[in-house]
CSV table of C-alpha atoms in Angstrom, one decimal:
chain,number,residue,atom,x,y,z
L,12,MET,CA,10.6,-27.4,31.9
L,13,SER,CA,10.9,-30.3,29.4
L,14,HIS,CA,13.2,-30.1,26.4
L,15,ARG,CA,10.3,-29.8,24.1
L,16,GLY,CA,8.8,-26.9,26.1
L,17,LYS,CA,12.2,-25.1,26.1
L,18,TRP,CA,12.3,-25.6,22.3
L,19,TRP,CA,8.9,-24.1,21.8
L,20,TRP,CA,9.5,-21.1,24.1
L,21,GLY,CA,12.9,-20.5,22.5
L,22,ALA,CA,11.3,-20.5,19.0
L,23,ALA,CA,8.5,-18.3,20.3
L,24,CYS,CA,11.0,-15.7,21.7
L,25,LEU,CA,12.9,-15.7,18.4
L,26,LEU,CA,9.7,-15.2,16.4
L,27,LEU,CA,8.7,-12.4,18.8
L,28,GLN,CA,12.0,-10.6,18.2
L,29,LEU,CA,11.7,-11.0,14.4
L,30,MET,CA,8.1,-9.8,14.1
L,31,ALA,CA,8.4,-7.0,16.6
L,32,ALA,CA,11.0,-5.5,14.3
L,33,MET,CA,8.5,-5.5,11.5
L,34,PRO,CA,6.5,-2.4,10.7
L,35,ALA,CA,3.7,-1.8,13.3
L,36,GLN,CA,1.6,-0.4,10.5
L,37,ALA,CA,1.6,-2.3,7.3
L,38,HIS,CA,-0.6,-0.2,5.0
L,39,LEU,CA,1.8,0.9,2.3
L,40,LEU,CA,2.7,4.0,4.3
L,41,ASN,CA,6.0,4.6,2.4
L,42,MET,CA,4.6,4.0,-1.0
L,43,THR,CA,5.7,6.5,-3.7
L,44,ARG,CA,2.9,9.0,-4.6
L,45,VAL,CA,3.3,11.0,-7.9
L,46,ASP,CA,0.9,13.7,-9.2
L,47,VAL,CA,1.3,14.9,-12.8
L,48,ASN,CA,-0.6,18.1,-13.5
L,49,LEU,CA,-0.9,19.6,-17.0
L,50,ASP,CA,-2.0,23.1,-17.6
L,51,ASP,CA,-3.6,24.6,-20.8
L,52,GLN,CA,-0.2,25.9,-21.9
L,53,GLY,CA,1.5,22.6,-22.0
L,54,GLN,CA,3.3,23.1,-18.7
L,55,VAL,CA,3.7,19.9,-16.6
L,56,ARG,CA,4.2,20.1,-12.9
L,57,VAL,CA,5.1,16.9,-11.1
L,58,THR,CA,4.8,16.6,-7.3
L,59,MET,CA,6.1,13.5,-5.6
L,60,SER,CA,6.3,12.1,-2.1
L,61,LEU,CA,8.8,9.3,-1.6
L,62,ASP,CA,11.0,7.5,0.9
L,63,LEU,CA,14.7,8.0,0.2
L,64,MET,CA,15.9,5.6,2.9
L,65,ARG,CA,17.3,3.1,0.3
L,66,THR,CA,18.8,5.8,-1.8
L,67,ALA,CA,20.6,7.3,1.2
L,68,GLY,CA,21.7,3.8,2.3
L,69,SER,CA,21.0,4.3,6.0
L,70,GLY,CA,18.8,6.3,8.4
L,71,ALA,CA,21.9,8.1,9.7
L,72,THR,CA,22.8,9.3,6.1
L,73,TYR,CA,19.2,10.2,5.4
L,74,TYR,CA,19.1,12.3,8.6
L,75,ALA,CA,22.4,14.0,7.6
L,76,TRP,CA,20.8,14.9,4.3
L,77,SER,CA,17.9,16.5,6.1
L,78,ARG,CA,20.3,18.8,8.0
L,79,VAL,CA,21.6,20.3,4.8
L,80,ALA,CA,20.5,23.9,4.5
L,81,ASP,CA,20.0,23.8,0.7
L,82,PRO,CA,19.5,20.2,-0.3
L,83,LEU,CA,18.7,21.1,-3.9
L,84,GLY,CA,21.9,23.0,-4.4
L,85,ALA,CA,24.2,20.8,-2.3
L,86,PRO,CA,26.9,19.4,-4.6
L,87,ALA,CA,26.9,16.0,-2.8
L,88,LEU,CA,23.1,15.6,-3.3
L,89,GLN,CA,22.7,16.9,-6.8
L,90,PRO,CA,23.7,13.6,-8.5
L,91,HIS,CA,20.8,11.9,-6.6
L,92,TRP,CA,18.3,14.5,-7.8
L,93,GLN,CA,19.6,14.2,-11.3
L,94,ARG,CA,19.2,10.4,-11.3
L,95,MET,CA,15.7,10.7,-9.8
L,96,ALA,CA,14.6,13.1,-12.5
L,97,GLU,CA,16.1,10.9,-15.3
L,98,ALA,CA,14.3,7.9,-13.8
L,99,MET,CA,10.9,9.6,-14.0
L,100,GLN,CA,10.3,9.0,-17.7
L,101,LEU,CA,7.4,11.0,-19.0
L,102,TYR,CA,6.6,10.4,-22.6
L,103,GLY,CA,4.6,12.5,-25.0
L,104,LEU,CA,2.8,10.4,-27.6
L,105,PRO,CA,2.3,11.8,-31.1
L,106,SER,CA,-0.7,9.5,-31.8
L,107,ALA,CA,-3.2,8.0,-29.4
L,108,ASP,CA,-3.8,5.2,-31.9
L,109,ASP,CA,-0.2,3.9,-31.8
L,110,ALA,CA,0.7,3.7,-28.1
L,111,ASN,CA,4.0,1.9,-29.0
L,112,VAL,CA,5.6,5.0,-30.5
L,113,ILE,CA,6.9,6.8,-27.4
L,114,GLY,CA,10.2,8.4,-28.5
L,115,THR,CA,12.4,9.9,-25.8
L,116,PRO,CA,11.3,11.0,-22.3
L,117,LEU,CA,10.4,14.7,-21.8
L,118,PRO,CA,13.1,16.4,-19.8
L,119,LEU,CA,12.0,17.2,-16.2
L,120,ARG,CA,13.8,19.7,-14.0
L,121,VAL,CA,13.8,19.5,-10.2
L,122,LEU,CA,12.3,22.7,-8.7
L,123,SER,CA,12.4,21.9,-5.0
L,124,VAL,CA,13.3,19.2,-2.5
L,125,GLN,CA,11.8,19.3,0.9
L,126,LEU,CA,13.4,16.7,3.2
L,127,PRO,CA,11.7,15.5,6.4
L,128,THR,CA,12.1,17.7,9.5
L,129,LEU,CA,12.4,14.9,12.0
L,130,SER,CA,14.8,14.0,14.8
L,131,GLU,CA,17.7,11.6,14.3
L,132,ALA,CA,15.8,9.0,16.4
L,133,GLN,CA,12.9,9.1,14.0
L,134,PHE,CA,15.1,8.5,11.0
L,135,LEU,CA,16.7,5.5,12.8
L,136,ASP,CA,13.3,4.2,13.9
L,137,PRO,CA,12.4,1.1,11.8
L,138,LEU,CA,8.8,1.8,12.4
L,139,ASN,CA,9.0,5.3,10.9
L,140,TRP,CA,9.0,6.2,7.2
L,141,PRO,CA,10.4,9.8,6.6
L,142,MET,CA,8.9,11.1,3.4
L,143,THR,CA,10.6,13.6,1.1
L,144,HIS,CA,8.5,16.0,-1.1
L,145,VAL,CA,9.9,16.8,-4.5
L,146,VAL,CA,8.5,19.2,-7.2
L,147,LEU,CA,9.6,18.9,-10.8
L,148,GLU,CA,8.5,20.7,-14.0
L,149,GLY,CA,8.6,20.1,-17.7
L,150,ARG,CA,6.9,21.1,-20.9
L,151,VAL,CA,4.8,19.1,-23.4
L,152,PRO,CA,5.3,20.0,-27.1
L,153,SER,CA,2.2,21.8,-28.3
L,154,VAL,CA,2.3,20.5,-31.9
L,155,ASP,CA,2.5,16.7,-31.9
L,156,THR,CA,1.5,15.4,-28.4
L,157,VAL,CA,-1.9,14.0,-27.9
L,158,ALA,CA,-1.3,11.6,-25.0
L,159,LEU,CA,1.1,11.0,-22.1
L,160,LYS,CA,2.6,7.9,-20.6
L,161,MET,CA,5.0,7.5,-17.7
L,162,ARG,CA,7.5,4.9,-16.5
L,163,PHE,CA,9.7,4.8,-13.4
L,164,ASP,CA,13.2,3.4,-14.1
L,165,PRO,CA,14.1,0.7,-11.5
L,166,ALA,CA,17.7,2.1,-11.6
L,167,PHE,CA,16.4,4.5,-8.9
L,168,ALA,CA,14.9,3.2,-5.6
L,169,PHE,CA,11.2,4.1,-5.9
L,170,GLU,CA,9.3,2.4,-3.1
L,171,GLU,CA,6.4,0.4,-4.5
L,172,PRO,CA,3.6,0.5,-5.3
L,173,ILE,CA,3.9,3.8,-7.1
L,174,ALA,CA,0.6,5.6,-7.1
L,175,LEU,CA,0.6,7.8,-10.2
L,176,THR,CA,-2.1,10.3,-10.9
L,177,MET,CA,-2.3,12.3,-14.1
L,178,GLN,CA,-4.8,15.2,-14.4
L,179,ASN,CA,-5.4,18.4,-16.3
L,180,ALA,CA,-5.3,21.8,-14.6
L,181,ASP,CA,-9.0,22.0,-13.8
L,182,ARG,CA,-9.2,18.2,-13.0
L,183,ALA,CA,-11.9,17.6,-15.7
L,184,ARG,CA,-9.8,14.6,-16.8
L,185,ARG,CA,-8.0,12.4,-14.3
L,186,MET,CA,-6.3,9.0,-14.3
L,187,THR,CA,-4.9,7.1,-11.4
L,188,ARG,CA,-2.8,3.9,-11.6
L,189,TRP,CA,-0.7,1.8,-9.3
L,190,LEU,CA,2.6,0.9,-10.9
L,191,VAL,CA,5.8,-0.9,-10.1
L,192,ALA,CA,9.2,0.2,-11.3
L,193,GLY,CA,9.8,-0.6,-14.9
L,194,GLN,CA,6.1,-0.8,-15.8
L,195,MET,CA,4.7,1.6,-18.4
L,196,SER,CA,1.5,3.4,-17.4
L,197,PRO,CA,-1.5,3.4,-19.6
L,198,GLN,CA,-1.8,6.4,-21.8
L,199,PHE,CA,-3.4,9.6,-20.6
L,200,THR,CA,-5.3,11.1,-23.6
L,201,LEU,CA,-5.1,14.9,-23.9
L,202,TYR,CA,-7.9,15.3,-26.4
L,203,ALA,CA,-11.4,14.1,-26.3
L,204,PRO,CA,-12.3,11.8,-29.2
L,205,GLY,CA,-13.2,13.9,-32.3
L,206,ALA,CA,-11.8,17.1,-30.8
L,207,SER,CA,-9.6,19.2,-33.1
L,208,GLN,CA,-6.1,20.0,-31.9
L,209,PRO,CA,-5.4,23.7,-31.8
L,210,ALA,CA,-2.6,24.9,-34.1
L,211,ALA,CA,-1.1,27.7,-32.1
L,212,THR,CA,-1.7,27.2,-28.4
L,213,PHE,CA,-1.8,24.1,-26.3
L,214,ARG,CA,-5.4,24.1,-25.2
L,215,PRO,CA,-6.8,20.6,-25.3
L,216,THR,CA,-10.5,19.9,-25.2
L,217,PHE,CA,-11.2,17.8,-22.1
L,218,ASP,CA,-14.0,15.3,-21.6
L,219,ALA,CA,-14.1,13.7,-18.2
L,220,ASP,CA,-15.5,10.5,-19.5
L,221,ALA,CA,-13.0,10.0,-22.3
L,222,VAL,CA,-10.1,9.1,-20.0
L,223,GLY,CA,-10.0,5.6,-18.7
L,224,ASP,CA,-9.8,5.8,-14.9
L,225,ALA,CA,-7.9,3.3,-12.8
L,226,GLY,CA,-9.6,0.0,-13.2
L,227,ALA,CA,-11.1,0.7,-16.6
L,228,ASP,CA,-9.2,-2.1,-18.3
L,229,PRO,CA,-8.4,-5.7,-17.4
L,230,MET,CA,-4.7,-5.1,-16.8
L,231,SER,CA,-5.5,-2.4,-14.3
L,232,LEU,CA,-8.0,-4.6,-12.5
L,233,LEU,CA,-5.3,-7.3,-12.3
L,234,GLN,CA,-3.0,-4.6,-10.7
L,235,TYR,CA,-5.6,-4.1,-8.0
L,236,VAL,CA,-5.7,-7.8,-7.3
L,237,HIS,CA,-1.9,-7.8,-7.1
L,238,PHE,CA,-1.8,-5.0,-4.6
L,239,GLY,CA,-4.6,-6.5,-2.6
L,240,TRP,CA,-2.4,-9.6,-2.3
L,241,THR,CA,0.7,-7.7,-1.3
L,242,HIS,CA,-1.3,-5.9,1.3
L,243,ILE,CA,-1.5,-9.2,3.0
L,244,VAL,CA,1.6,-11.0,1.8
L,245,PRO,CA,4.2,-9.7,2.6
L,246,LEU,CA,3.0,-6.2,3.9
L,247,GLY,CA,0.0,-7.0,6.1
L,248,TRP,CA,1.4,-8.6,9.2
L,249,ASP,CA,-1.3,-7.3,11.4
L,250,HIS,CA,-4.0,-8.9,9.2
L,251,VAL,CA,-1.8,-12.1,8.9
L,252,LEU,CA,-1.7,-12.4,12.7
L,253,PHE,CA,-5.4,-11.9,13.0
L,254,VAL,CA,-6.1,-14.7,10.5
L,255,LEU,CA,-3.6,-17.0,12.2
L,256,GLY,CA,-5.3,-16.3,15.5
L,257,LEU,CA,-8.6,-17.5,14.0
L,258,TYR,CA,-6.8,-20.5,12.6
L,259,PHE,CA,-5.3,-21.6,15.9
L,260,GLY,CA,-8.5,-20.9,17.8
L,261,ALA,CA,-10.8,-22.9,15.6
L,262,PRO,CA,-11.4,-26.4,16.8
L,263,THR,CA,-12.6,-27.7,13.5
L,264,TRP,CA,-12.3,-26.8,9.8
L,265,ARG,CA,-16.0,-26.1,9.7
L,266,ARG,CA,-15.6,-23.6,12.5
L,267,LEU,CA,-12.6,-22.0,10.8
L,268,LEU,CA,-14.4,-21.6,7.6
L,269,LEU,CA,-17.3,-20.0,9.4
L,270,LEU,CA,-15.0,-17.5,11.2
L,271,ILE,CA,-13.1,-16.6,8.1
L,272,SER,CA,-16.3,-16.2,6.1
L,273,VAL,CA,-17.7,-13.8,8.8
L,274,PHE,CA,-14.5,-11.9,8.9
L,275,THR,CA,-14.4,-11.7,5.1
L,276,VAL,CA,-18.0,-10.4,4.8
L,277,ALA,CA,-17.4,-7.8,7.4
L,278,HIS,CA,-14.1,-6.3,6.1
L,279,SER,CA,-15.4,-6.4,2.5
L,280,LEU,CA,-18.5,-4.4,3.6
L,281,SER,CA,-16.5,-1.7,5.5
L,282,LEU,CA,-13.8,-1.6,2.8
L,283,LEU,CA,-16.4,-0.7,0.1
L,284,MET,CA,-18.2,1.8,2.4
L,285,ALA,CA,-15.0,3.6,3.4
L,286,ALA,CA,-13.6,3.6,-0.1
L,287,ALA,CA,-16.8,5.1,-1.4
L,288,ALA,CA,-16.6,7.8,1.5
L,289,TRP,CA,-19.9,6.6,2.9
L,290,VAL,CA,-18.2,6.4,6.3
L,291,ARG,CA,-15.3,8.5,7.4
L,292,PHE,CA,-12.7,7.5,10.0
L,293,SER,CA,-9.3,8.4,11.4
L,294,PRO,CA,-6.4,5.9,11.0
L,295,ALA,CA,-5.1,7.3,14.3
L,296,TRP,CA,-7.7,5.2,16.1
L,297,VAL,CA,-8.3,2.4,13.6
L,298,GLU,CA,-4.7,1.2,13.7
L,299,PRO,CA,-4.5,0.7,17.5
L,300,LEU,CA,-7.9,-1.0,17.5
L,301,ILE,CA,-6.7,-3.4,14.9
L,302,ALA,CA,-3.8,-4.3,17.1
L,303,VAL,CA,-6.2,-4.7,20.1
L,304,SER,CA,-8.4,-7.1,18.0
L,305,ILE,CA,-5.4,-9.3,17.4
L,306,VAL,CA,-4.6,-9.3,21.2
L,307,TRP,CA,-8.3,-10.3,22.0
L,308,VAL,CA,-8.3,-13.2,19.5
L,309,ALA,CA,-5.0,-14.5,20.8
L,310,VAL,CA,-5.9,-14.2,24.5
L,311,ASP,CA,-9.3,-15.8,23.8
L,312,ASN,CA,-7.4,-18.8,22.3
L,313,LEU,CA,-5.6,-19.2,25.7
L,314,ARG,CA,-8.9,-19.5,27.6
L,315,ALA,CA,-9.7,-23.1,28.7
L,316,ALA,CA,-13.2,-23.0,27.2
L,317,PRO,CA,-13.9,-19.9,25.2
L,318,LYS,CA,-17.5,-19.2,24.2
L,319,ARG,CA,-17.5,-20.2,20.6
L,320,ARG,CA,-20.8,-18.6,19.7
L,321,ALA,CA,-19.9,-15.3,21.3
L,322,ARG,CA,-16.8,-15.1,19.0
L,323,LEU,CA,-18.8,-14.8,15.8
L,324,PRO,CA,-20.3,-11.4,16.3
L,325,ILE,CA,-17.0,-10.1,17.8
L,326,VAL,CA,-15.1,-11.4,14.8
L,327,PHE,CA,-17.6,-9.6,12.6
L,328,GLY,CA,-17.0,-6.4,14.4
L,329,PHE,CA,-13.3,-6.8,14.1
L,330,GLY,CA,-13.7,-7.5,10.4
L,331,LEU,CA,-15.4,-4.1,10.0
L,332,LEU,CA,-12.4,-2.6,11.7
L,333,HIS,CA,-9.9,-4.4,9.5
L,334,GLY,CA,-11.8,-3.3,6.4
L,335,LEU,CA,-11.2,0.3,7.5
L,336,GLY,CA,-7.5,-0.6,7.7
L,337,PHE,CA,-7.6,-1.9,4.1
L,338,ALA,CA,-9.4,1.2,2.9
L,339,ALA,CA,-6.7,3.4,4.4
L,340,ALA,CA,-4.4,2.1,1.6
L,341,LEU,CA,-6.8,3.1,-1.1
L,342,ILE,CA,-8.4,6.4,0.0
L,343,GLU,CA,-5.4,8.6,-0.8
L,344,LEU,CA,-4.9,7.1,-4.3
L,345,GLY,CA,-7.9,8.5,-6.1
L,346,LEU,CA,-9.9,5.4,-6.9
L,347,PRO,CA,-11.6,5.4,-10.4
L,348,ARG,CA,-14.9,7.2,-10.9
L,349,SER,CA,-15.7,4.7,-13.7
L,350,ASN,CA,-15.4,1.1,-12.7
L,351,PHE,CA,-15.0,2.1,-9.0
L,352,VAL,CA,-16.7,-1.0,-7.6
L,353,ALA,CA,-14.7,-3.3,-9.8
L,354,ALA,CA,-11.4,-1.8,-8.7
L,355,VAL,CA,-12.4,-2.1,-5.0
L,356,LEU,CA,-13.6,-5.7,-5.5
L,357,CYS,CA,-10.4,-6.7,-7.3
L,358,PHE,CA,-8.3,-5.3,-4.5
L,359,ASN,CA,-10.5,-7.2,-2.0
L,360,LEU,CA,-10.1,-10.4,-4.2
L,361,GLY,CA,-6.3,-10.0,-3.8
L,362,VAL,CA,-6.8,-9.6,0.0
L,363,GLU,CA,-8.9,-12.8,0.1
L,364,ALA,CA,-6.3,-14.7,-1.9
L,365,GLY,CA,-3.6,-13.6,0.6
L,366,GLN,CA,-5.7,-14.8,3.5
L,367,VAL,CA,-6.2,-18.2,1.9
L,368,ALA,CA,-2.4,-18.4,1.3
L,369,VAL,CA,-1.8,-17.6,5.0
L,370,VAL,CA,-4.2,-20.4,6.2
L,371,ALA,CA,-2.8,-22.8,3.6
L,372,ALA,CA,0.8,-22.1,4.9
L,373,ALA,CA,-0.3,-22.5,8.5
L,374,TRP,CA,-1.9,-25.8,7.7
L,375,LEU,CA,1.2,-27.1,5.8
L,376,LEU,CA,3.3,-26.3,8.9
L,377,THR,CA,0.9,-27.5,11.6
L,378,GLY,CA,-1.9,-29.5,10.0
L,379,TRP,CA,-0.4,-32.8,11.1
L,380,TRP,CA,-0.8,-31.7,14.8
L,381,ARG,CA,-4.5,-30.7,14.6
L,382,SER,CA,-5.8,-34.2,15.2
L,383,ARG,CA,-3.2,-34.9,17.9
L,384,PRO,CA,-3.9,-34.7,21.7
L,385,ALA,CA,-1.0,-32.3,22.0
L,386,TRP,CA,-2.4,-29.8,19.5
L,387,ARG,CA,-3.5,-27.3,22.1
L,388,ARG,CA,-0.6,-27.6,24.4
L,389,ALA,CA,2.2,-27.8,21.8
L,390,ILE,CA,0.8,-25.5,19.1
L,391,VAL,CA,-2.2,-23.3,20.1
L,392,ILE,CA,-0.9,-22.0,23.4
L,393,PRO,CA,2.7,-21.1,22.3
L,394,ALA,CA,1.5,-19.6,19.0
L,395,SER,CA,-1.3,-17.6,20.6
L,396,THR,CA,1.0,-16.3,23.3
L,397,VAL,CA,3.5,-15.1,20.7
L,398,ILE,CA,0.7,-13.4,18.7
L,399,ALA,CA,-0.7,-11.7,21.8
L,400,LEU,CA,2.8,-10.4,22.8
L,401,ILE,CA,3.5,-9.0,19.3
L,402,ALA,CA,0.1,-7.4,19.0
L,403,GLY,CA,0.4,-6.0,22.5
L,404,ALA,CA,3.6,-4.3,21.5
L,405,TRP,CA,2.1,-3.0,18.4
L,406,THR,CA,-0.8,-1.6,20.4
L,407,VAL,CA,1.6,0.4,22.6
L,408,LEU,CA,3.6,1.6,19.6
L,409,ARG,CA,0.5,2.7,17.7
L,410,VAL,CA,-1.0,4.6,20.6
L,411,ALA,CA,2.3,6.3,21.4
L,412,GLY,CA,3.1,7.1,17.7
């Protein structure tokens, strides 16, 4: 083997090792989910699902925590729960008109901590995300609170994005937002416009249309664009490899544009349909099939003379599949009832921007070679081989896991 060939295969093996260590499923599976429920007596109940791996410092320590009989009462763990409760800053606003007056956070008390019941190997597995379930409670003052806001202090390691949902006891009013640590949520109004506040008891009048759902304001729509972007860069390695497979397999820029366009139309369609619950699916079979789609594209690139026309309908089918993968990141978050389509389209816009960035980066690294005779031998074959091996490993892991 020539020196150049050894260099390429050495680089390919290194890339394979690096990417095989990346998550086999890159759909925000360890994101923090927080539900704030308010009853008609002003009692607040907060339920949260979060990954404590960074807080514990290692998988071994996280596993040791899970073996503690009473984690809530364990003296060694209590400081962590205290810091977590203090970092969850829930504010009662005295006026819905002046959102800048927030005062001090309402005190929250940890009621229960349920650590994952998994084996030590699962805690040490980099492809697994053990989630802890926490319940907290607090009380909203009945006299001067008309709205709520929430912020998560970055001093505690909340995995991002943080999917925050605020709702009343009977769910007549609901607001969902994606946040990052340190970001203040929009206000959740307790009283419908024009409703009088009761003097003795905390019994707000709810109007489902009065609360701005997620995506109802420009800043929230920009958040959906941001998280669509992060779903590709840096979290969506399976989608990145599929796009790179299309890039390396397209003989011309015109062909690449056609393939990317077909893929975009397909995944946009299935994303919207799945997010709207027009179609239902199980991630248990979607995730392995996404990995299979990457293998197919990469192996097809290795063929001496692949049928270019046959690739278009196949890429369209794979695009529908990837759209279901994108939708999996949204379905559990409670998308807005008002401005639903805008929120989904903004998420998709972020996804498209991420795909463009991937193609642009690939072109900056390899564009000079595209017009050279050695393009296929020096670039396409090694790169497609690495992509096929990585996706093949992911397929096995997803089927097994």
